[in-house]
PDB file of C-alpha atoms in Angstrom:
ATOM      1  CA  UNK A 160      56.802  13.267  10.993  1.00 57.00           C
ATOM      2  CA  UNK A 161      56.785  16.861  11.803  1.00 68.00           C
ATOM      3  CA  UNK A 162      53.053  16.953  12.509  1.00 71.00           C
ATOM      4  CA  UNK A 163      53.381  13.772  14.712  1.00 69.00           C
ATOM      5  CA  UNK A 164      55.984  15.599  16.855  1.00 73.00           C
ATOM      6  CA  UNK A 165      53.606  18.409  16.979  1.00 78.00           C
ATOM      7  CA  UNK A 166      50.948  16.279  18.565  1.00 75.00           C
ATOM      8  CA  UNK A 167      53.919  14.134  20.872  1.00 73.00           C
ATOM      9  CA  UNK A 168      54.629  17.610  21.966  1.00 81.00           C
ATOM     10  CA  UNK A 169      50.562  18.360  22.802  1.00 84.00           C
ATOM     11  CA  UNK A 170      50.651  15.269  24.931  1.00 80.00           C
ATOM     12  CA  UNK A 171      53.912  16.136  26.723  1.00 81.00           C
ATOM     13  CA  UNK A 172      52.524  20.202  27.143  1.00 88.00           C
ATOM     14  CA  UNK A 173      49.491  18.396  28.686  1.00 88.00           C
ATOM     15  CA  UNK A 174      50.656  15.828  31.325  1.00 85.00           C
ATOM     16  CA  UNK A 175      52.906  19.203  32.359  1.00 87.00           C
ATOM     17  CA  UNK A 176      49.877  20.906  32.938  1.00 90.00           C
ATOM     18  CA  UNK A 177      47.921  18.287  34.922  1.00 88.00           C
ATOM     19  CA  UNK A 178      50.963  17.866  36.757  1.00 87.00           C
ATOM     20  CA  UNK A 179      51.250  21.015  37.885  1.00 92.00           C
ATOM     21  CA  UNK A 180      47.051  21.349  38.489  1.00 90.00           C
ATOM     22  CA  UNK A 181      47.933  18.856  41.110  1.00 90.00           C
ATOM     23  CA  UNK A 182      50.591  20.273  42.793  1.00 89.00           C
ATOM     24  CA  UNK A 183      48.375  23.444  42.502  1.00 92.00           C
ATOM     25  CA  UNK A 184      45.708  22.236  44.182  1.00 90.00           C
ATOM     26  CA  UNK A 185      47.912  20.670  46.903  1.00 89.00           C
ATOM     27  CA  UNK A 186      48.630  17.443  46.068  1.00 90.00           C
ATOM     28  CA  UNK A 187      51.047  15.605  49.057  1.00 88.00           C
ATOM     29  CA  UNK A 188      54.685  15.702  48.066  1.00 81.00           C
ATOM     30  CA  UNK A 189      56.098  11.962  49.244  1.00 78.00           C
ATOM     31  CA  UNK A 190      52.169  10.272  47.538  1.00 74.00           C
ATOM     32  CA  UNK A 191      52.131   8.026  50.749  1.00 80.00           C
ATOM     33  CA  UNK A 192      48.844   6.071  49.650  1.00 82.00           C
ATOM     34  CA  UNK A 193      47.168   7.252  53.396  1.00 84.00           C
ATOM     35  CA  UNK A 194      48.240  10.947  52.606  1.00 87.00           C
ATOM     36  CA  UNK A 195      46.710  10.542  49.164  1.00 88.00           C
ATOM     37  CA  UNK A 196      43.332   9.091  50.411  1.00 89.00           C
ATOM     38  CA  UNK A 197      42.688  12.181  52.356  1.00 90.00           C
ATOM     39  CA  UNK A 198      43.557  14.741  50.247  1.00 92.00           C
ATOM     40  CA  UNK A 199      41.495  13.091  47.664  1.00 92.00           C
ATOM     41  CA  UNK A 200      38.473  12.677  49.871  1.00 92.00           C
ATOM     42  CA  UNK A 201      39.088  17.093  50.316  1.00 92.00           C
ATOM     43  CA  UNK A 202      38.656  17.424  47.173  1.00 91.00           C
ATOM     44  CA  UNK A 203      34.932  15.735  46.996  1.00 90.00           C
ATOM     45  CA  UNK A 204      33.691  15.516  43.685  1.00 90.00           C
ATOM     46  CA  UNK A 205      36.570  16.049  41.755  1.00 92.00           C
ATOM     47  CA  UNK A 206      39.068  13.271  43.906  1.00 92.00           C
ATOM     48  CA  UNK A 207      37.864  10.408  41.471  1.00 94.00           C
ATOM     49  CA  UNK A 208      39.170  12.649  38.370  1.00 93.00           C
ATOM     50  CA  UNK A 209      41.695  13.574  40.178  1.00 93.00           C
ATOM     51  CA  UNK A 210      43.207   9.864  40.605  1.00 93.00           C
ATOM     52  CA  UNK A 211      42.341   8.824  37.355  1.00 92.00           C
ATOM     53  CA  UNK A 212      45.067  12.050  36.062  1.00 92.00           C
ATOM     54  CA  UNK A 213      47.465  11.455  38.401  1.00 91.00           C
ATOM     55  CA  UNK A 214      46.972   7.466  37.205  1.00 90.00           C
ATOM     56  CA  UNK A 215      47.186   8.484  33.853  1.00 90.00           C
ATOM     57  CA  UNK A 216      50.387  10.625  34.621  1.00 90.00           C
ATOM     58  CA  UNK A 217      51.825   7.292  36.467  1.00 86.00           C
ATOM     59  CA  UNK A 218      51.739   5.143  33.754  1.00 87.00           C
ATOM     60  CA  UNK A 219      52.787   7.698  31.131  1.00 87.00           C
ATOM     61  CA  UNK A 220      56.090   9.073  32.434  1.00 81.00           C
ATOM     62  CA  UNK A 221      56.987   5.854  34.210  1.00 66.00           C
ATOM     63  CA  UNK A 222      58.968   6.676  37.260  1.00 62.00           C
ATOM     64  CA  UNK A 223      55.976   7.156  39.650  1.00 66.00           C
ATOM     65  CA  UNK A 224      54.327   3.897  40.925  1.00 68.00           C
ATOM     66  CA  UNK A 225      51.241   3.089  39.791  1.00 75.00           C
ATOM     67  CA  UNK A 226      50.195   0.465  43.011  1.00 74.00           C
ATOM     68  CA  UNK A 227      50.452   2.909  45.400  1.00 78.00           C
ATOM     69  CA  UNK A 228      48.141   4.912  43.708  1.00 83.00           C
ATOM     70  CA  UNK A 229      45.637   1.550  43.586  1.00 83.00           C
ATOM     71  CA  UNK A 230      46.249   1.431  47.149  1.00 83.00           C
ATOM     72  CA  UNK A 231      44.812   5.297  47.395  1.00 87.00           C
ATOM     73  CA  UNK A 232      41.848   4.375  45.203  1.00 88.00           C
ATOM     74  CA  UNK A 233      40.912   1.982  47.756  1.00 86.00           C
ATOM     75  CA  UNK A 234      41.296   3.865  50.880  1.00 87.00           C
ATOM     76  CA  UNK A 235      40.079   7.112  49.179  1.00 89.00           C
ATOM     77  CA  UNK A 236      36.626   5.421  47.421  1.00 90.00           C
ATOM     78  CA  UNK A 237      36.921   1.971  48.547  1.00 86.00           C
ATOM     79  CA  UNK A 238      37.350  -1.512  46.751  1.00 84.00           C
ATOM     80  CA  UNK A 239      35.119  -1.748  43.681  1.00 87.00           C
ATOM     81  CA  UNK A 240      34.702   2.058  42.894  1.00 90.00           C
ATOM     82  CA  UNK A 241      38.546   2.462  43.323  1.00 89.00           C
ATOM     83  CA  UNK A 242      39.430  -0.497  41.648  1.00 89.00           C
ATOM     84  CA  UNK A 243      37.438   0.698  38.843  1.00 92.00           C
ATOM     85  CA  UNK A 244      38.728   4.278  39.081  1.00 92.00           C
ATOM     86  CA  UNK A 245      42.407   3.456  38.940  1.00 91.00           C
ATOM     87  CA  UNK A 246      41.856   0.964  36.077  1.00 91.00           C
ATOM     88  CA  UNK A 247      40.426   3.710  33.848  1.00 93.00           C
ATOM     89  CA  UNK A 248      42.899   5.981  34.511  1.00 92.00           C
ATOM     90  CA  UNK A 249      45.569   3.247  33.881  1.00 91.00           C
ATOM     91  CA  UNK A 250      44.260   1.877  30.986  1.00 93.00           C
ATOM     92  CA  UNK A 251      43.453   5.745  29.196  1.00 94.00           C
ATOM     93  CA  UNK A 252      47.483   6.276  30.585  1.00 92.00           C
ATOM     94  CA  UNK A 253      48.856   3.221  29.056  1.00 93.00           C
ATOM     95  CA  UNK A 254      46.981   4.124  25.408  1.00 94.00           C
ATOM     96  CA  UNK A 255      48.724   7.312  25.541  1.00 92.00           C
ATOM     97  CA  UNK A 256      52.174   5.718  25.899  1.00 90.00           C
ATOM     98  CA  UNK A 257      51.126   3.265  23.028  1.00 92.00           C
ATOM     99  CA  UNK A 258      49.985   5.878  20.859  1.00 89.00           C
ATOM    100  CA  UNK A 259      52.788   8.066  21.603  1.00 87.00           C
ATOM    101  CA  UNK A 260      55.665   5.396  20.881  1.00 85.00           C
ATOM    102  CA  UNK A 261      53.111   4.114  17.645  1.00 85.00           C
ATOM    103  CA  UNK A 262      53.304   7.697  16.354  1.00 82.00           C
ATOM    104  CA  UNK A 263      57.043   7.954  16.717  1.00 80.00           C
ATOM    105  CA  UNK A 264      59.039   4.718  16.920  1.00 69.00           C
ATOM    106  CA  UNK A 265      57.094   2.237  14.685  1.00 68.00           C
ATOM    107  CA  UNK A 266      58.057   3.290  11.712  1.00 68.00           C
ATOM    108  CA  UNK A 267      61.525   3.170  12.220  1.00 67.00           C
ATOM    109  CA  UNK A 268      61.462   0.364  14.153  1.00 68.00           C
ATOM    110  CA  UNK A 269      60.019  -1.488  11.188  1.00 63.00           C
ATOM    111  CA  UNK A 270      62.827  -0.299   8.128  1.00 66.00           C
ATOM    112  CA  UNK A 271      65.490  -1.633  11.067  1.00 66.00           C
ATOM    113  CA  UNK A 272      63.356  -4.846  11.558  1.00 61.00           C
ATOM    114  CA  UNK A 273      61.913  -5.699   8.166  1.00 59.00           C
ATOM    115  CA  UNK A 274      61.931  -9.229   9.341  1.00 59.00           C
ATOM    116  CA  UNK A 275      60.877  -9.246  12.153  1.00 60.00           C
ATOM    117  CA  UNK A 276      56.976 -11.206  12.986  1.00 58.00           C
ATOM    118  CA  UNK A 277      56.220  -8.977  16.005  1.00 58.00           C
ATOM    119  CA  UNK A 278      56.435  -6.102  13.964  1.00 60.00           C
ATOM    120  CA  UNK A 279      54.534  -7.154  10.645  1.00 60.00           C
ATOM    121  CA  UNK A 280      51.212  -6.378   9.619  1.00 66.00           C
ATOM    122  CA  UNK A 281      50.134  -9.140   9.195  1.00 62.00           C
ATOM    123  CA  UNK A 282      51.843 -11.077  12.417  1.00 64.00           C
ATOM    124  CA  UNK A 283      49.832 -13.021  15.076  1.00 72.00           C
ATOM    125  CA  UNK A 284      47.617 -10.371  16.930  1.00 80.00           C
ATOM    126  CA  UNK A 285      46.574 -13.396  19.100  1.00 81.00           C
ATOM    127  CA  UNK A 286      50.395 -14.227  20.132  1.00 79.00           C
ATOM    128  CA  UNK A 287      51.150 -10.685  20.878  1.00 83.00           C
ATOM    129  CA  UNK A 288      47.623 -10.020  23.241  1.00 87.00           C
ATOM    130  CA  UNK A 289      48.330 -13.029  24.884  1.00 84.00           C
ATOM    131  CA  UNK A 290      52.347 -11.571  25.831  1.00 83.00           C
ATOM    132  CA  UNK A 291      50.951  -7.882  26.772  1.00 88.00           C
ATOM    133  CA  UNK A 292      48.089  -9.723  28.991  1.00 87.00           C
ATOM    134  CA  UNK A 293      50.920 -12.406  30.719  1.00 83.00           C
ATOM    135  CA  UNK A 294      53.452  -9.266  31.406  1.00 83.00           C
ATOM    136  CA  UNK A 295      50.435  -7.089  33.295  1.00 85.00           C
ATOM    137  CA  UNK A 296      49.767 -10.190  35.505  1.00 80.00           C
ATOM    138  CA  UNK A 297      53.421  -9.074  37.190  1.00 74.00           C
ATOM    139  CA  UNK A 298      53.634  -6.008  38.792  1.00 66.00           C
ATOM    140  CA  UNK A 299      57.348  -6.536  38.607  1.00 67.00           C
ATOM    141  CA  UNK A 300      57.267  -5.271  34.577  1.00 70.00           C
ATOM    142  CA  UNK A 301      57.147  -1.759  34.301  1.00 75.00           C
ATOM    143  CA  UNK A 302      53.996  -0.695  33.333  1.00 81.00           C
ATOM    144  CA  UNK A 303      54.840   2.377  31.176  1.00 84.00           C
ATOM    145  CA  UNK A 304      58.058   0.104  29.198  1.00 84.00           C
ATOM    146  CA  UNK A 305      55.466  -2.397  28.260  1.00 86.00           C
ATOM    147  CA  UNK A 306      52.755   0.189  27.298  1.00 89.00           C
ATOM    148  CA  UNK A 307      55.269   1.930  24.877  1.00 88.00           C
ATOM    149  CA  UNK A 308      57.280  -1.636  23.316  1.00 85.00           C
ATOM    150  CA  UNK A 309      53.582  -2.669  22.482  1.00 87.00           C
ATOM    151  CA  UNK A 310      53.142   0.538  20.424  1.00 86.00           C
ATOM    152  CA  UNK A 311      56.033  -0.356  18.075  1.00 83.00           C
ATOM    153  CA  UNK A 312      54.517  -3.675  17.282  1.00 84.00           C
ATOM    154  CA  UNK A 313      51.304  -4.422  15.353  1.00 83.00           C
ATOM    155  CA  UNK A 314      49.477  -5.334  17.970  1.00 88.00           C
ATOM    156  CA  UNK A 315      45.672  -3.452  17.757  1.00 89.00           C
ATOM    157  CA  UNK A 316      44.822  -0.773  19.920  1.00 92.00           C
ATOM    158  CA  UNK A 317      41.687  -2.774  21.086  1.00 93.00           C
ATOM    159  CA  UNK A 318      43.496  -5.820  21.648  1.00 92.00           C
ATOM    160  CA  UNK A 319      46.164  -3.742  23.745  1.00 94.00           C
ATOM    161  CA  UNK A 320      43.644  -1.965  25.637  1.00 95.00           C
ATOM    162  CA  UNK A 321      41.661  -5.074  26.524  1.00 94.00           C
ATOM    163  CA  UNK A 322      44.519  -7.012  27.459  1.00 93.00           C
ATOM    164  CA  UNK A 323      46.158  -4.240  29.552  1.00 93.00           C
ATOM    165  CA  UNK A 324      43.167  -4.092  31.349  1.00 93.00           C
ATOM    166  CA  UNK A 325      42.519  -7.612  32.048  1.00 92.00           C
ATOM    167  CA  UNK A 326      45.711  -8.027  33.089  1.00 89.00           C
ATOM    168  CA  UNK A 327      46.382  -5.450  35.407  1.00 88.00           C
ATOM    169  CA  UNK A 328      42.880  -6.028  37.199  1.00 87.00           C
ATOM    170  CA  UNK A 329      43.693  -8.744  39.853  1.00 84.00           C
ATOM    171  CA  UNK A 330      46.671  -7.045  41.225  1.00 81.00           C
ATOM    172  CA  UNK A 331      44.847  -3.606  40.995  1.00 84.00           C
ATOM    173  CA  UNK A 332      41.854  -5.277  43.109  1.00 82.00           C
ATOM    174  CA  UNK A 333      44.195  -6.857  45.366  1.00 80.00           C
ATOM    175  CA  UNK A 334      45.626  -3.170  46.256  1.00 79.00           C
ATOM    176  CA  UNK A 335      42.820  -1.583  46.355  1.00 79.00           C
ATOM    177  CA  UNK A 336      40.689  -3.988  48.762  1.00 74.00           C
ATOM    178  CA  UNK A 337      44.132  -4.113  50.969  1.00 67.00           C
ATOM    179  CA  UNK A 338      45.283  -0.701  50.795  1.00 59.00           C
ATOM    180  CA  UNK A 339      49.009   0.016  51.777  1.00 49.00           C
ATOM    181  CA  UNK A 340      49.029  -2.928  54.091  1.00 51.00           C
ATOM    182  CA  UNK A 341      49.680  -5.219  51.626  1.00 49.00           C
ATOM    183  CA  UNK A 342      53.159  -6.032  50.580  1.00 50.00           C
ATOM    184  CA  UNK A 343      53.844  -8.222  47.520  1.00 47.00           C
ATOM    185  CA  UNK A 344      56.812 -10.414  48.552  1.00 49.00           C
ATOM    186  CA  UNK A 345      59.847  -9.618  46.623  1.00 51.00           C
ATOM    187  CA  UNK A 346      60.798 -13.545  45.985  1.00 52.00           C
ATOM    188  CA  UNK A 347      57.761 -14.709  44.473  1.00 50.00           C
ATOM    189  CA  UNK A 348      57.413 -11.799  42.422  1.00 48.00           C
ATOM    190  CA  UNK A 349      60.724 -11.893  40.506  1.00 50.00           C
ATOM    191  CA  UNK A 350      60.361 -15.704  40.087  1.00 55.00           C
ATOM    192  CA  UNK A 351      57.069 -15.204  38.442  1.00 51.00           C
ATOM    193  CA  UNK A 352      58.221 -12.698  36.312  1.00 50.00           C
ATOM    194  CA  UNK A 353      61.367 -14.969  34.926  1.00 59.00           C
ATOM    195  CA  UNK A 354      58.585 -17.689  34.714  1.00 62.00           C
ATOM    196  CA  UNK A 355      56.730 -15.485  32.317  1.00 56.00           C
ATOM    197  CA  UNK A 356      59.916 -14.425  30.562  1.00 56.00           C
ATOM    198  CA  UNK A 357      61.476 -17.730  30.156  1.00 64.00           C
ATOM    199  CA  UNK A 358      57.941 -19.189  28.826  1.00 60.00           C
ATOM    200  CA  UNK A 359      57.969 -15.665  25.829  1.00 56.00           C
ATOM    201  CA  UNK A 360      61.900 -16.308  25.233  1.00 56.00           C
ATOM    202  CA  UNK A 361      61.595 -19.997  24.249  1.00 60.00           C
ATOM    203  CA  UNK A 362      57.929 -19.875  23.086  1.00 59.00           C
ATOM    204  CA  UNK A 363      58.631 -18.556  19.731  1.00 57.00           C
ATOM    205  CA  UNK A 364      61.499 -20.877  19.387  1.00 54.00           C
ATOM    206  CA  UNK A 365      59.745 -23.757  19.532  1.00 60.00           C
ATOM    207  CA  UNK A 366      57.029 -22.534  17.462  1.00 56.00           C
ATOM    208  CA  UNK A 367      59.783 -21.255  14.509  1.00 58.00           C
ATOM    209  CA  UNK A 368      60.711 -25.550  14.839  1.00 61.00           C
ATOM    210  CA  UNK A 369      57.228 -26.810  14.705  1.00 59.00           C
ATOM    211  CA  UNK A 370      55.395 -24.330  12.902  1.00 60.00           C
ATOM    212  CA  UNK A 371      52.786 -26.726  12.071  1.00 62.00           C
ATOM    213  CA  UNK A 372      52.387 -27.536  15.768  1.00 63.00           C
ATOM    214  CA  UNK A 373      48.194 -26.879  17.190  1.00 63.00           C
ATOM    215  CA  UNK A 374      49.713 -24.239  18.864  1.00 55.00           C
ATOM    216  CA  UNK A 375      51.281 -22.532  16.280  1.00 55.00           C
ATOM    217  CA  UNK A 376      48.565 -22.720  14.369  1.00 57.00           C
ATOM    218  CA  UNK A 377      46.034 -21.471  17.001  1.00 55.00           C
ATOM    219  CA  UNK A 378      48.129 -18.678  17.551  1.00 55.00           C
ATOM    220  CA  UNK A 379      47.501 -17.636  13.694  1.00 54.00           C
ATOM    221  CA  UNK A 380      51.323 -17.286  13.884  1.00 48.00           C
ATOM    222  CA  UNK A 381      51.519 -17.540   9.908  1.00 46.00           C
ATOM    223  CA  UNK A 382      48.152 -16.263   8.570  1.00 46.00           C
TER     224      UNK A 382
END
C-alpha cells in the first residue's frame, strides 16, 4: 500500500507541476473557450500539447469543465484535429483517474463488497463497458466521478479506455465543430441522463429475476 501511495503521490506532484507550467506560461485565468483559442494558437507548436495537459488536468481533478476546453480545441485547431486533440487528452486523463482510484480504493472496496457482481473478477466485463459507454453519452455525468467509480470495479483498462472514448466522441465533436456557441439545453440533458439511470437501476433487477433471459446471457452476466 505504501508504495502505491508513493506513486498516487507522483501523479498528484505531477498534475501540480503541469498546472503551474500553464499558469507559467500564461495561461488565461477565467478559461473562456475564445481566450483559450488564442493563447493556444501563441503558443504554436506546443498549443496542441498544451490542451491535451490542461485536458488531462480537467478530467483528473474534476472541478474544471472539460467541454469548454472541446470548445477551445475547435476554435484553436479546428473540428477534426481538435476533436481528436481533446479526446486524447481526455481519454490519457480519465486512465489516470482509473488507475489512481484502482491502485487505492479497489481493494477495499472489494473486502466491504465481497458480494457484490460489479466488483468480482470474474463479473460481466460486457455489462459494465456497456454502463461506462451509456454514462459518457451525457455530458451531465461528471466525467472525472465516472472515470474513478470504474477503477474500483473489474472492468479492463482496455474496455474502459475504449468505451470512454467512444462515448465521449459525439458530444466532444459537437463542441468542437460549434465552439462556445453551442449551448446544450439544460431540460433535455437531465432527462436523458435519468433515462440512462433509470434503464442501469432496474436493468440488473430484472436480469437478477430472469437470469436465464437472452439478455442476461449475452451480457455474460454469470460466466
Amino acid at each position: 500500500m505504501t508504495s502505491r501511495i508513493a506513486v498516487v503521490l507522483v501523479v498528484v506532484a505531477a498534475l501540480a507541476g503541469a498546472w503551474w507550467l500553464l499558469q507559467i506560461l500564461g495561461m488565461p485565468p477565467n478559461l473562456s473557450p475564445d481566450a483559450l483559442a488564442t493563447w493556444l494558437q501563441s503558443q504554436g507548436a506546443a498549443g496542441p500539447v498544451l490542451l491535451m495537459l490542461l485536458m488531462l488536468i480537467a478530467v483528473v481533478v474534476g472541478p474544471i469543465p472539460t467541454l469548454p476546453v472541446s470548445a477551445t480545441a475547435g476554435l484553436a485547431f479546428g473540428v477534426l484535429p481538435g476533436t481528436a486533440i481533446a479526446a486524447t487528452g481526455a481519454v490519457i486523463g480519465a486512465l489516470v483517474a482509473f488507475w489512481i482510484a484502482r491502485f487505492l480504493g479497489r481493494e477495499a472496496i472489494c473486502r466491504r463488497f465481497p458480494d457484490n457482481p460489479v466488483l468480482a473478477r470474474d463479473g460481466s466485463q460486457r455489462f459494465l463497458t456497456i454502463a461506462i459507454l451509456l454514462t459518457r453519452l451525457i455530458p451531465l455525468f461528471s466525467f472525472a466521478l465516472i472515470s474513478y467509480a470504474a477503477g474500483v470495479t473489474a472492468i479492463r483498462t482496455w474496455r474502459f479506455a475504449v468505451a470512454t472514448a467512444i462515448g465521449m466522441l459525439p458530444m466532444t465533436l459537437v463542441f468542437a465543430g460549434l465552439g462556445n456557441t453551442f449551448k446544450l439545453n439544460p431540460v433535455l440533458t437531465v432527462v436523458a441522463a435519468l433515462a440512462i439511470l433509470a434503464v442501469m437501476v432496474w436493468l440488473p433487477w430484472s436480469l437478477s429475476r430472469h437470469p436465464d433471459s437472452r439478455l442476461a446471457r449475452w451480457l455474460h452476466l454469470h460466466q
